Structure formats: structure tokens, C-alpha cells
Amino acid sequence: MRILSAALLAAATTLVVAPGVAEAATVTVQAESYAAQSGVQVEATADSGGGQNAAYLAEGDWMRYDGVNLGAAGTLTVQARVASAVGTGRVELRTGSVTGPLLTQFSIAATGGWQAWTTLTATTATHPTGAQTVFAVLRNSTAGDFVNINWFSFGDGSPADSGPGWVPIDQAAWNAQLAEFNSIVPRPVPAGTVRVSEFNATCAYSHSHPDDPIIFPGMPGASHMHSFLGNTKTDAYTTTATLLGNAGTSCRPLPDLSAYWIPSLYQGDRVIEPKDVVVYYGSRLTDPAATKPFPQGFRMIAGDAKLQTPTPAGSVNAFYCAGPGGEIGRSADGNWPICASTAVLMFHLVFQDCWDGKHLDSPTHKQHVSYSYDGTCRGDYPIAIPNLSFLISYQTSGTSAGFRLASGMASSMHGDAFFAWENRAQSERVKNCLVQKAKCNTNGDF
């Protein structure tokens, strides 16, 4: 039986959101949203854009989807997001019944693993129109599971990632940034250097606004309260140009003019701002030499502001105590640690580290990125980017009353990043520290 690793499953269950419909001309159907099925199990998908997937699919299994709009007469483009460790068999899409007319089919090749996703595309010029019942039927000449399916889409041929919310990269600007990065000759790594891919920006609290320039651009006051770090002018109207145009930052090094933010933390009605936040840039890849710098103006979010579930002791992605004495108790609701007077409250937030190579942002602000799988970036997310993480500390111990976030329960902790580095400064750090697997400090030195 195939089993997700505990780490991947934890990430999947706490950090995923399902991809949305990009435009009216394309209908996206989540594989797990079937009206009926035979032989199908559902599991969490181990990337940030995946939601759940239909899993353990073998010969003869099927799923039924009712009311799928196949549009008007003309060319129909059908896509399937799939993953396979074995690469055999096919997925048939039929209308009306398991043995009904064949709409289209996808041959399954090995993608590199059960959670290494790729998107397959097929077109057909002859098809039923309007709302139809569609069956996904699994066919394989050998025994055993052979594919996982994340979603299907049905449309008129318009790219599924070209609708509202998708921000395409400026290819010329990215090519120039890459050319400069590729031209950099890395500095020799001194003997005795710790061989860990890492550099950082050390940030202090800057200011607060009920703004979110990624989720609610140009809409001041539309968000819950956020505590901003880095660029001192970040607000609802922030753009790449405004970040680069303001030299003020609460982070070091100074060439990092990026904006970072998290929901504000409250003890009762009193806000508790972070004591400091270390923004780490690292790598979880087996071969960190594949890592590229963040494109100018890149945006992404980790965590889920809408997740409102209990976080008892031992929960994954939870607040914790660090320092002498550590945790000495729990809040009355069990969701928050109480720290010793010599310890501090902390949270470690880890972002996605693989990119589709095409977009600076996406409708959910996660669909253009994914968490690496088995030490690699592949499939729909082939480009390795630095593995960003926030190490957040609060100079507070807490009480039985606990805390609350501006977004709600502890489980709703999340973070946003809007990148605006001076290009060469970021590229040198990626080349010297990440690619060479060498631990660097805030100044980018070994």
C-alpha cells in the first residue's frame, strides 16, 4: 500500500487549497467530487495547490461526475492533473455510462512518484454539448494501483492559467535576471563553513494595517489586521514599483526591500507584536544547485487564514515555546502553549519551494507554487526557488486565557511574501550560499 510520509501528509492537510476555476470558458472538476465511484479512495495532496486527490486507482475503478458543462459545439480541450510512480494504463473519459461513448483518454506515463504531479492535455472536435454525465474509467493491463488524479478541466482551449488572478511573468525581465545570475562566479567556500544551504534577512516589526496587497490589492481596510515586516511603506496599494521605490526597510540586509506580513497576535485586546522575525532562505532539495532566485515582484502565501481547527499539544504547524523552561502548560482551550518566564512564544512558517516558471502570482496565491516532493521540483512546478521560512518570536509567555490571531484561531496562522530584492544582491546569495550549500549570515558572508 502507498503511504504519504508523515511530513508530507501534515503539510497537505494544513496548507492546501483546491485550485479554482480560472475563467468561465473552463470548468474545473475536482477528482474527489464524484457523485458515485467504485474502488476509489481519497487522500490529501502533498502540494499547496492540490486539495485532495482520488487515489489507489486500478483497473476497472471508475468515478461519475454529474452536470459537467462541455460547452458548445467545437473543439473541446480536456486536461487531467495526474501522478504515477509506475506509468502504465490509461484514463478513459466516457459520457452517459461506464461503457458510454468515449470522450477522450489519457495515457499514463511515470511522473516520478505518487505525488509528483503533471498536467495532461487532450482535444476532441466531436463531443456532446451542454451539461453531461462524465465517467472517468481506469484501464490497466497489469495488476495494482497505477495513477492518482487531482482534477479534470473541460474548456474551449483557453489556457487554464490565463484567467483573472494569474499574473504572467515578464519573460524579457526574467531572462535578464537569469542571465545576470548565471554569469556570477561563486566565491570559494572557506574551510570550516557549515555546509547547509542558507542565508537570511533579519527583520523587525515595522507597522500594522488592516490591508493585504496580495489578497486585496487597492482595497485599504479590507483585510484583518496584519503586522508588516520589511518595506516600511507596505499598504493596500503596494506594487513591485512602490517597493523598489522606497529604500526604507525594517530588515537587514538593506538590498532586501521585500514586504513580509503575518496576522497580528492579541492577548485579550492587547496586540503582541513580534520581537523579531528571521526570514530564512534555504533549500530542501537533494541537489540545491538547481535553485534560481525569486523573480522580481514574485508573490506567494503559506498557511490558511480560513483554517479554524483546534491545535492541541503535539499539533503540526503550531505555536511553541523556545528557551529555558520551554512549555509549562496549555491555555484553557488547549490551543496555545504557556511558556516559562525564561522562554518565548514562537512559530515556524514554511513556504513552497517549487514554481511553475510562468507566473508571479495566481488566483489562490498558491497555485503557481508547490512544496518539493522527494527532494526535487518536477511536473507542473519544475523550477526550484529558495525555500523561504519565517521564524517568528514573541516576547511573551501567555496565560490560561491564551491568545488570538486577527484571523482567528492559532491554526489560521499564515504569512505573505512580496519580493523586491536588488537583483544582484539576491542572486549572489543564491549562487554563493544556496547553490554551493554553504551557511551564510545576514550580510551574505560565510
XYZ file of C-alpha atoms in Angstrom:
446
model
C 0.000 0.000 0.000
C 1.244 3.509 -0.831
C 1.509 5.821 2.172
C 2.337 9.536 2.261
C 5.198 10.385 4.578
C 4.069 11.950 7.852
C 5.687 15.272 6.958
C 4.030 15.456 3.548
C 0.665 14.430 4.925
C 0.883 17.055 7.655
C 1.749 19.743 5.127
C -1.014 18.616 2.829
C -3.698 18.613 5.496
C -2.850 22.035 6.855
C -1.619 24.026 3.902
C -3.614 23.009 0.840
C -6.342 24.772 -1.039
C -8.176 23.485 -4.087
C -7.497 25.180 -7.436
C -10.358 27.355 -8.607
C -11.938 27.870 -11.972
C -9.684 30.248 -13.882
C -12.315 31.559 -16.289
C -15.896 30.960 -17.413
C -14.765 29.122 -20.558
C -13.088 26.427 -18.469
C -14.839 24.137 -15.975
C -12.594 22.503 -13.376
C -13.844 19.331 -11.693
C -12.062 18.101 -8.575
C -11.414 14.370 -8.881
C -12.718 13.695 -5.370
C -16.041 15.498 -6.072
C -17.593 12.465 -7.783
C -21.308 11.681 -7.458
C -20.553 7.940 -7.349
C -17.476 5.730 -7.561
C -16.122 2.225 -7.434
C -12.749 1.283 -5.949
C -11.641 4.858 -5.234
C -10.013 6.278 -2.102
C -9.332 9.942 -1.330
C -6.137 11.323 0.189
C -4.610 14.742 0.824
C -2.452 16.052 -1.994
C 1.069 16.954 -0.893
C 1.291 20.373 -2.504
C -0.261 23.733 -1.818
C -2.497 23.867 -4.870
C -3.827 20.379 -4.842
C -6.551 19.956 -2.228
C -7.395 16.242 -2.218
C -6.913 13.637 -4.908
C -8.543 10.405 -5.995
C -6.027 7.702 -5.145
C -5.246 3.984 -5.304
C -6.782 3.779 -8.773
C -6.550 0.432 -10.568
C -8.090 -1.485 -13.475
C -11.875 -1.238 -13.542
C -12.212 1.568 -10.969
C -14.451 4.460 -12.004
C -15.831 7.845 -10.896
C -19.036 9.564 -12.037
C -19.410 13.366 -12.379
C -22.864 14.835 -12.975
C -23.705 18.066 -14.796
C -20.289 18.660 -16.377
C -20.678 21.524 -18.879
C -18.932 20.520 -22.096
C -19.875 23.817 -23.738
C -20.978 24.388 -27.310
C -20.016 22.541 -30.465
C -16.390 22.934 -31.495
C -13.037 21.902 -30.179
C -13.083 20.772 -26.547
C -9.837 20.833 -24.588
C -9.687 18.405 -21.662
C -6.932 18.358 -19.055
C -6.149 15.940 -16.238
C -3.697 16.530 -13.392
C -2.194 13.132 -12.617
C 0.675 11.471 -10.771
C 2.084 7.967 -11.156
C 5.047 6.013 -9.864
C 4.625 3.155 -12.333
C 3.492 4.650 -15.639
C 1.081 2.146 -17.116
C -2.546 2.180 -18.212
C -4.901 4.940 -19.274
C -7.774 7.097 -18.020
C -10.852 7.000 -20.242
C -13.468 9.736 -20.056
C -16.873 8.485 -21.248
C -20.309 10.114 -21.340
C -23.558 8.608 -20.099
C -22.220 5.416 -18.554
C -19.078 3.430 -17.790
C -19.346 1.921 -21.276
C -20.751 5.035 -22.987
C -19.208 6.929 -25.904
C -15.524 7.747 -25.458
C -14.994 11.474 -24.972
C -11.196 11.321 -24.756
C -8.464 9.381 -22.970
C -5.083 9.935 -21.358
C -2.157 7.517 -21.473
C -0.354 7.399 -18.141
C 3.429 7.641 -18.008
C 5.530 7.622 -14.857
C 5.779 11.130 -13.386
C 8.350 10.315 -10.712
C 6.090 9.449 -7.787
C 2.544 9.225 -6.440
C 2.613 12.942 -5.562
C 4.733 14.180 -8.494
C 2.020 15.931 -10.466
C 1.837 16.748 -14.156
C -0.996 18.056 -16.323
C -2.001 16.094 -19.436
C -3.956 17.704 -22.291
C -6.172 16.211 -24.981
C -8.538 17.753 -27.543
C -11.601 16.474 -29.370
C -13.599 18.115 -32.141
C -16.691 15.900 -31.761
C -18.432 15.775 -28.389
C -21.825 16.126 -26.703
C -22.670 19.694 -25.734
C -24.013 21.292 -22.565
C -24.340 19.522 -19.213
C -23.342 15.854 -19.365
C -22.669 12.949 -17.043
C -18.992 12.072 -17.402
C -17.368 8.853 -16.190
C -13.631 8.520 -15.549
C -12.807 4.847 -16.127
C -9.428 3.352 -15.185
C -7.861 0.827 -17.564
C -4.667 -1.120 -16.975
C -3.425 -4.472 -18.235
C -1.368 -5.151 -15.098
C -2.477 -5.585 -11.510
C -2.187 -2.909 -8.848
C -2.608 0.849 -8.470
C -1.265 2.892 -11.347
C -2.374 6.537 -11.058
C -3.632 9.315 -8.769
C -5.916 12.031 -10.198
C -6.152 15.552 -8.778
C -8.618 17.235 -11.164
C -10.074 17.402 -14.659
C -10.821 20.553 -16.658
C -13.057 20.995 -19.688
C -12.824 24.131 -21.832
C -12.595 25.786 -25.220
C -8.825 25.666 -25.448
C -8.104 28.821 -23.474
C -5.165 28.191 -21.122
C -6.455 27.192 -17.699
C -3.896 29.507 -16.121
C -4.639 32.682 -18.091
C -7.761 33.993 -16.373
C -8.265 36.540 -13.601
C -5.729 36.330 -10.785
C -2.939 34.831 -12.885
C -0.027 37.263 -13.217
C 2.294 36.188 -16.045
C 5.994 36.785 -15.674
C 7.674 39.447 -17.818
C 9.757 36.988 -19.809
C 12.291 39.568 -21.008
C 12.891 40.853 -17.476
C 13.179 37.297 -16.132
C 15.608 36.331 -18.887
C 17.774 39.332 -17.996
C 17.654 38.450 -14.290
C 18.595 34.848 -15.067
C 21.431 35.937 -17.364
C 22.940 38.022 -14.587
C 22.505 35.151 -12.120
C 24.129 32.652 -14.473
C 27.088 34.966 -15.072
C 28.006 35.179 -11.375
C 31.087 33.188 -10.431
C 30.542 31.906 -6.871
C 33.024 32.822 -4.168
C 35.150 29.965 -2.801
C 33.682 28.455 0.361
C 36.204 28.739 3.247
C 37.242 25.624 5.111
C 35.149 25.040 8.205
C 31.992 26.611 6.763
C 28.809 24.825 7.809
C 27.543 23.064 4.671
C 23.878 23.984 4.842
C 22.125 25.989 2.115
C 21.093 29.140 3.965
C 21.096 32.923 4.100
C 18.631 35.215 5.831
C 17.046 38.595 6.267
C 16.679 39.627 9.911
C 13.545 41.722 10.283
C 11.926 43.828 12.988
C 8.276 44.800 13.234
C 7.547 47.815 11.013
C 3.876 48.783 11.127
C 0.285 47.478 11.111
C -2.625 47.915 8.707
C -5.882 46.052 8.009
C -4.506 45.696 4.471
C -3.285 42.876 2.244
C -1.812 43.973 -1.101
C -1.756 40.367 -2.364
C -5.308 39.292 -1.414
C -6.980 42.725 -1.545
C -4.845 44.974 -3.776
C -6.014 48.590 -3.819
C -8.607 47.938 -1.075
C -7.487 49.598 2.186
C -9.157 48.202 5.299
C -10.495 45.108 3.502
C -8.404 42.625 5.487
C -7.932 41.620 9.096
C -5.058 43.357 10.896
C -1.574 42.445 9.702
C 1.832 43.055 11.253
C 4.196 44.125 8.480
C 7.926 43.487 8.296
C 10.461 44.756 5.819
C 9.475 47.559 3.455
C 8.221 50.466 5.556
C 5.650 51.683 3.024
C 3.706 48.468 2.520
C -0.052 49.019 2.348
C -3.045 48.092 0.206
C -1.601 49.965 -2.777
C 1.771 48.231 -2.745
C 3.210 47.136 -6.094
C 6.629 45.955 -7.194
C 7.413 49.516 -8.276
C 6.436 51.055 -4.935
C 8.550 48.536 -3.039
C 11.610 49.187 -5.188
C 10.970 52.928 -4.993
C 11.113 53.047 -1.179
C 14.524 52.472 0.388
C 13.162 52.133 3.927
C 13.079 48.653 5.423
C 12.974 47.077 8.881
C 15.040 44.163 7.554
C 18.738 43.655 7.137
C 20.315 43.458 4.600
C 19.260 46.783 3.089
C 19.107 45.463 -0.529
C 16.067 43.406 0.531
C 13.140 45.781 0.020
C 10.598 42.965 0.081
C 7.388 43.089 2.093
C 6.553 40.287 4.531
C 3.490 40.114 6.765
C 1.596 37.931 9.232
C -1.736 38.279 11.102
C -1.453 40.334 14.256
C -1.402 38.431 17.570
C -3.569 39.534 20.512
C -3.630 38.737 24.218
C -7.119 39.858 25.103
C -7.420 43.243 23.401
C -3.683 43.981 23.589
C -1.670 43.427 20.440
C 1.586 41.494 20.832
C 3.938 42.418 18.022
C 6.772 40.054 17.082
C 10.057 40.652 18.864
C 11.873 39.726 15.662
C 11.418 37.569 12.597
C 14.259 35.824 10.830
C 13.337 35.274 7.191
C 15.386 32.275 6.110
C 16.199 31.463 2.507
C 17.290 27.825 2.209
C 16.878 24.642 0.214
C 15.227 21.276 0.878
C 16.398 19.848 -2.440
C 18.641 16.849 -2.818
C 20.657 18.971 -5.274
C 20.391 22.662 -4.268
C 22.459 23.624 -7.347
C 19.161 23.737 -9.253
C 17.915 26.719 -7.216
C 17.086 30.000 -9.006
C 16.472 33.411 -7.384
C 12.959 34.730 -6.890
C 11.789 36.759 -9.899
C 11.277 40.443 -9.219
C 7.737 41.043 -7.957
C 7.064 37.386 -7.069
C 4.238 36.824 -4.554
C 3.074 33.842 -2.511
C 1.263 32.837 0.668
C 1.814 29.967 3.100
C -0.752 28.787 5.632
C -4.515 29.225 5.584
C -6.291 32.178 7.199
C -9.598 30.298 6.979
C -8.380 27.219 8.855
C -10.128 27.239 12.239
C -9.349 23.920 13.934
C -8.016 23.046 17.410
C -4.236 22.858 17.878
C -3.679 20.721 20.972
C -0.185 19.862 22.215
C 1.756 17.982 19.561
C -0.069 19.519 16.592
C 1.851 20.072 13.367
C 2.406 23.718 12.333
C 1.575 25.054 15.791
C 2.898 27.726 18.138
C 5.565 26.526 20.573
C 7.891 27.743 23.351
C 11.631 28.122 22.907
C 14.260 28.839 25.528
C 14.994 27.666 29.074
C 11.968 26.079 30.720
C 10.080 25.709 27.445
C 6.378 24.972 27.653
C 4.966 24.711 31.166
C 1.267 24.364 30.370
C -1.578 24.905 27.907
C -4.304 27.509 27.609
C -7.761 26.580 28.883
C -8.901 25.717 25.364
C -5.733 23.675 24.769
C -4.805 25.555 21.609
C -1.926 27.710 22.902
C 1.209 26.892 24.876
C 2.075 28.670 28.117
C 5.801 29.375 28.204
C 8.165 29.649 31.153
C 9.139 33.209 32.016
C 12.572 32.477 30.564
C 11.150 31.255 27.228
C 9.409 32.968 24.291
C 6.420 32.116 22.120
C 7.409 31.107 18.589
C 6.074 29.951 15.227
C 7.928 28.496 12.239
C 6.150 29.035 8.901
C 7.497 27.231 5.815
C 6.704 28.361 2.271
C 6.589 26.469 -1.017
C 9.872 25.913 -2.867
C 8.892 24.861 -6.414
C 7.484 27.192 -9.090
C 5.647 26.772 -12.392
C 8.139 29.109 -14.103
C 5.356 31.139 -15.712
C 3.525 33.261 -13.147
C 4.344 35.818 -10.467
C 1.006 35.142 -8.761
C -2.144 33.035 -9.117
C -5.818 33.232 -8.071
C -5.275 31.491 -4.732
C -1.716 32.911 -4.449
C -0.565 29.282 -4.119
C -1.463 27.652 -7.445
C 1.759 28.806 -9.115
C 3.923 27.168 -6.422
C 4.232 23.811 -4.695
C 6.216 22.080 -1.980
C 9.098 19.970 -3.286
C 8.477 16.240 -3.338
C 11.173 13.701 -2.537
C 13.873 16.375 -2.766
C 13.036 17.548 -6.283
C 10.906 20.019 -8.253
C 9.158 18.422 -11.220
C 5.969 18.119 -13.232
C 3.871 21.301 -13.200
C 6.400 23.007 -10.876
C 9.838 22.346 -12.393
C 11.712 25.448 -11.177
C 13.385 25.355 -7.747
C 13.175 28.623 -5.822
C 14.655 29.346 -2.382
C 12.797 27.608 0.428
C 11.515 30.616 2.373
C 10.545 30.345 6.034
C 9.617 32.762 8.801
C 10.991 32.076 12.272
C 8.760 34.332 14.391
C 9.332 35.073 18.089
C 7.139 36.978 20.552
C 8.453 38.282 23.868
C 5.556 36.858 25.864
C 4.741 33.783 27.921
C 0.961 33.567 27.727
C -1.676 32.566 30.275
C -4.580 30.149 30.569
C -6.639 32.680 28.592
C -4.427 32.051 25.568
C -4.124 34.339 22.579
C -5.984 35.007 19.344
C -4.883 35.949 15.867
C -6.514 38.681 13.831
C -7.505 35.823 11.521
C -8.948 33.716 14.352
C -7.627 30.528 15.952
C -3.981 29.510 16.165
C -4.488 27.197 13.188
C -5.137 30.222 10.949
C -1.522 31.409 11.180
C -0.273 32.346 7.712
C 2.285 34.545 6.028
C 2.649 36.586 2.848
C 5.762 37.462 0.882
C 6.059 40.088 -1.889
C 9.634 40.069 -3.197
C 11.594 43.170 -4.160
C 15.288 42.419 -3.776
C 18.022 44.284 -5.555
C 18.608 41.648 -8.219
C 22.337 41.139 -7.906
C 22.277 41.085 -4.105
C 19.755 38.227 -4.106
C 21.477 36.399 -6.977
C 24.878 36.475 -5.278
C 23.404 34.988 -2.105
C 21.569 32.255 -4.008
C 24.716 31.401 -6.003
C 27.192 31.613 -3.088
C 25.093 30.171 -0.268
C 22.274 28.009 -1.621
C 23.791 26.573 -4.783
C 27.090 25.855 -3.010
C 25.345 24.505 0.114
C 27.053 26.934 2.484
C 25.629 28.645 5.567
C 25.735 32.443 5.187
C 24.782 35.251 7.546
C 22.523 38.257 7.040
C 25.237 40.059 5.057
C 25.571 37.102 2.718
C 29.018 36.199 4.087
C 30.217 32.722 5.020
